[in-house]
Amino acid sequence: MTITLLERINEIGIMKVIGASNKDVKKLFLTESVIIGTLGGVSGLIVGFLGAKLFNFGINILAQTLGGQPINLFAFPLWFLITIIVFSSAVGFLTGFTPARRAAKMDPLQALRYK
């Protein structure tokens, strides 16, 4: 989020000049960081789920080839999935808090001069 802040200094200055409050700017950055964290958690769950299914498929083919029974090695309880999404959202919030505070405290005139 610090890189996002540095890339958008000019935009922050424009928002503040046209009337955005410090609270609005802070809320914008925090919302963006929570969304990024949540999407990261969801995409991680999807990749993990697909990887687990692929691994299970391979293990079951191997088990059947060697005369064993097919088994399911991975479980995905709902409470665990929700915990992962909540945790990734919280990480997004925490990593976005300091840049959001810096963006909110920024002087509009200095932000407009920044290049």
PDB file of C-alpha atoms in Angstrom:
ATOM      1  CA  MET A   1       0.000   0.000   0.000  1.00  0.00           C
ATOM      2  CA  THR A   2       2.977   2.314   0.447  1.00  0.00           C
ATOM      3  CA  ILE A   3       3.737   2.013  -3.264  1.00  0.00           C
ATOM      4  CA  THR A   4       0.088   2.771  -4.038  1.00  0.00           C
ATOM      5  CA  LEU A   5       0.345   5.852  -1.852  1.00  0.00           C
ATOM      6  CA  LEU A   6       3.458   7.074  -3.651  1.00  0.00           C
ATOM      7  CA  GLU A   7       1.875   6.483  -7.057  1.00  0.00           C
ATOM      8  CA  ARG A   8      -1.290   8.368  -6.125  1.00  0.00           C
ATOM      9  CA  ILE A   9       0.042  11.424  -4.304  1.00  0.00           C
ATOM     10  CA  ASN A  10      -1.199  13.735  -7.065  1.00  0.00           C
ATOM     11  CA  GLU A  11      -4.668  12.167  -6.942  1.00  0.00           C
ATOM     12  CA  ILE A  12      -4.780  12.590  -3.170  1.00  0.00           C
ATOM     13  CA  GLY A  13      -3.975  16.268  -3.581  1.00  0.00           C
ATOM     14  CA  ILE A  14      -6.762  16.689  -6.145  1.00  0.00           C
ATOM     15  CA  MET A  15      -9.267  14.852  -3.932  1.00  0.00           C
ATOM     16  CA  LYS A  16      -8.411  17.045  -0.960  1.00  0.00           C
ATOM     17  CA  VAL A  17      -8.572  20.261  -2.988  1.00  0.00           C
ATOM     18  CA  ILE A  18     -12.067  19.444  -4.279  1.00  0.00           C
ATOM     19  CA  GLY A  19     -13.319  18.711  -0.779  1.00  0.00           C
ATOM     20  CA  ALA A  20     -12.411  15.212   0.368  1.00  0.00           C
ATOM     21  CA  SER A  21     -11.805  15.105   4.095  1.00  0.00           C
ATOM     22  CA  ASN A  22      -8.947  13.296   5.809  1.00  0.00           C
ATOM     23  CA  LYS A  23     -11.470  10.672   6.897  1.00  0.00           C
ATOM     24  CA  ASP A  24     -12.570  10.111   3.276  1.00  0.00           C
ATOM     25  CA  VAL A  25      -9.001   9.605   2.071  1.00  0.00           C
ATOM     26  CA  LYS A  26      -8.213   7.262   4.959  1.00  0.00           C
ATOM     27  CA  LYS A  27     -11.399   5.281   4.340  1.00  0.00           C
ATOM     28  CA  LEU A  28     -10.551   4.961   0.629  1.00  0.00           C
ATOM     29  CA  PHE A  29      -7.097   3.511   1.302  1.00  0.00           C
ATOM     30  CA  LEU A  30      -8.305   1.191   4.067  1.00  0.00           C
ATOM     31  CA  THR A  31     -11.153  -0.104   1.906  1.00  0.00           C
ATOM     32  CA  GLU A  32      -8.768  -0.761  -0.951  1.00  0.00           C
ATOM     33  CA  SER A  33      -6.315  -2.632   1.270  1.00  0.00           C
ATOM     34  CA  VAL A  34      -9.063  -4.781   2.841  1.00  0.00           C
ATOM     35  CA  ILE A  35     -10.398  -5.661  -0.615  1.00  0.00           C
ATOM     36  CA  ILE A  36      -6.909  -6.620  -1.797  1.00  0.00           C
ATOM     37  CA  GLY A  37      -6.376  -8.751   1.325  1.00  0.00           C
ATOM     38  CA  THR A  38      -9.742 -10.464   0.950  1.00  0.00           C
ATOM     39  CA  LEU A  39      -9.188 -11.195  -2.741  1.00  0.00           C
ATOM     40  CA  GLY A  40      -5.754 -12.577  -1.881  1.00  0.00           C
ATOM     41  CA  GLY A  41      -7.296 -14.891   0.702  1.00  0.00           C
ATOM     42  CA  VAL A  42     -10.035 -16.064  -1.642  1.00  0.00           C
ATOM     43  CA  SER A  43      -7.613 -16.668  -4.506  1.00  0.00           C
ATOM     44  CA  GLY A  44      -5.305 -18.548  -2.119  1.00  0.00           C
ATOM     45  CA  LEU A  45      -8.218 -20.736  -1.065  1.00  0.00           C
ATOM     46  CA  ILE A  46      -9.095 -21.460  -4.685  1.00  0.00           C
ATOM     47  CA  VAL A  47      -5.503 -22.362  -5.588  1.00  0.00           C
ATOM     48  CA  GLY A  48      -5.204 -24.491  -2.442  1.00  0.00           C
ATOM     49  CA  PHE A  49      -8.486 -26.269  -3.142  1.00  0.00           C
ATOM     50  CA  LEU A  50      -7.513 -27.023  -6.745  1.00  0.00           C
ATOM     51  CA  GLY A  51      -4.055 -28.168  -5.655  1.00  0.00           C
ATOM     52  CA  ALA A  52      -5.557 -30.456  -3.016  1.00  0.00           C
ATOM     53  CA  LYS A  53      -7.993 -31.967  -5.519  1.00  0.00           C
ATOM     54  CA  LEU A  54      -5.173 -32.534  -8.022  1.00  0.00           C
ATOM     55  CA  PHE A  55      -2.975 -34.117  -5.355  1.00  0.00           C
ATOM     56  CA  ASN A  56      -5.858 -36.322  -4.161  1.00  0.00           C
ATOM     57  CA  PHE A  57      -6.491 -37.403  -7.742  1.00  0.00           C
ATOM     58  CA  GLY A  58      -2.839 -38.390  -8.204  1.00  0.00           C
ATOM     59  CA  ILE A  59      -2.665 -40.231  -4.878  1.00  0.00           C
ATOM     60  CA  ASN A  60      -5.890 -42.114  -5.626  1.00  0.00           C
ATOM     61  CA  ILE A  61      -4.630 -43.190  -9.047  1.00  0.00           C
ATOM     62  CA  LEU A  62      -1.433 -44.413  -7.397  1.00  0.00           C
ATOM     63  CA  ALA A  63      -3.410 -46.206  -4.659  1.00  0.00           C
ATOM     64  CA  GLN A  64      -5.667 -47.956  -7.177  1.00  0.00           C
ATOM     65  CA  THR A  65      -2.672 -48.954  -9.282  1.00  0.00           C
ATOM     66  CA  LEU A  66      -1.011 -50.541  -6.257  1.00  0.00           C
ATOM     67  CA  GLY A  67      -4.246 -52.215  -5.129  1.00  0.00           C
ATOM     68  CA  GLY A  68      -5.258 -49.809  -2.363  1.00  0.00           C
ATOM     69  CA  GLN A  69      -8.472 -47.979  -1.602  1.00  0.00           C
ATOM     70  CA  PRO A  70      -9.090 -44.394  -2.773  1.00  0.00           C
ATOM     71  CA  ILE A  71      -8.986 -41.911   0.096  1.00  0.00           C
ATOM     72  CA  ASN A  72      -9.566 -38.214   0.630  1.00  0.00           C
ATOM     73  CA  LEU A  73      -6.476 -36.626   2.198  1.00  0.00           C
ATOM     74  CA  PHE A  74      -7.777 -33.077   2.569  1.00  0.00           C
ATOM     75  CA  ALA A  75     -10.728 -31.598   4.420  1.00  0.00           C
ATOM     76  CA  PHE A  76     -12.078 -28.070   4.069  1.00  0.00           C
ATOM     77  CA  PRO A  77     -14.297 -27.277   7.063  1.00  0.00           C
ATOM     78  CA  LEU A  78     -16.348 -24.114   6.689  1.00  0.00           C
ATOM     79  CA  TRP A  79     -15.003 -22.553   9.904  1.00  0.00           C
ATOM     80  CA  PHE A  80     -11.450 -22.867   8.556  1.00  0.00           C
ATOM     81  CA  LEU A  81     -12.313 -21.250   5.221  1.00  0.00           C
ATOM     82  CA  ILE A  82     -14.043 -18.356   6.981  1.00  0.00           C
ATOM     83  CA  THR A  83     -11.077 -17.961   9.348  1.00  0.00           C
ATOM     84  CA  ILE A  84      -8.685 -17.729   6.406  1.00  0.00           C
ATOM     85  CA  ILE A  85     -10.771 -15.051   4.696  1.00  0.00           C
ATOM     86  CA  VAL A  86     -11.169 -13.049   7.926  1.00  0.00           C
ATOM     87  CA  PHE A  87      -7.451 -13.339   8.659  1.00  0.00           C
ATOM     88  CA  SER A  88      -6.441 -12.212   5.167  1.00  0.00           C
ATOM     89  CA  SER A  89      -8.844  -9.265   5.419  1.00  0.00           C
ATOM     90  CA  ALA A  90      -7.345  -8.324   8.790  1.00  0.00           C
ATOM     91  CA  VAL A  91      -3.836  -8.514   7.347  1.00  0.00           C
ATOM     92  CA  GLY A  92      -4.960  -6.258   4.503  1.00  0.00           C
ATOM     93  CA  PHE A  93      -6.391  -3.783   7.012  1.00  0.00           C
ATOM     94  CA  LEU A  94      -3.240  -3.784   9.142  1.00  0.00           C
ATOM     95  CA  THR A  95      -0.899  -3.343   6.183  1.00  0.00           C
ATOM     96  CA  GLY A  96      -3.022  -0.504   4.840  1.00  0.00           C
ATOM     97  CA  PHE A  97      -3.428   1.385   8.104  1.00  0.00           C
ATOM     98  CA  THR A  98      -0.116   3.292   8.114  1.00  0.00           C
ATOM     99  CA  PRO A  99      -0.235   4.317   4.422  1.00  0.00           C
ATOM    100  CA  ALA A 100      -3.871   5.396   4.870  1.00  0.00           C
ATOM    101  CA  ARG A 101      -2.913   7.556   7.829  1.00  0.00           C
ATOM    102  CA  ARG A 102      -0.024   9.076   5.855  1.00  0.00           C
ATOM    103  CA  ALA A 103      -2.331   9.800   2.917  1.00  0.00           C
ATOM    104  CA  ALA A 104      -4.899  11.439   5.183  1.00  0.00           C
ATOM    105  CA  LYS A 105      -2.310  13.721   6.791  1.00  0.00           C
ATOM    106  CA  MET A 106      -0.871  14.819   3.454  1.00  0.00           C
ATOM    107  CA  ASP A 107      -0.937  18.539   2.647  1.00  0.00           C
ATOM    108  CA  PRO A 108      -2.924  19.067  -0.589  1.00  0.00           C
ATOM    109  CA  LEU A 109      -0.602  21.734  -1.994  1.00  0.00           C
ATOM    110  CA  GLN A 110       2.529  19.660  -1.459  1.00  0.00           C
ATOM    111  CA  ALA A 111       0.773  16.652  -2.958  1.00  0.00           C
ATOM    112  CA  LEU A 112      -0.090  18.612  -6.097  1.00  0.00           C
ATOM    113  CA  ARG A 113       3.536  19.751  -6.458  1.00  0.00           C
ATOM    114  CA  TYR A 114       4.873  16.204  -6.105  1.00  0.00           C
ATOM    115  CA  LYS A 115       6.173  14.572  -9.300  1.00  0.00           C
TER     116      LYS A 115
END
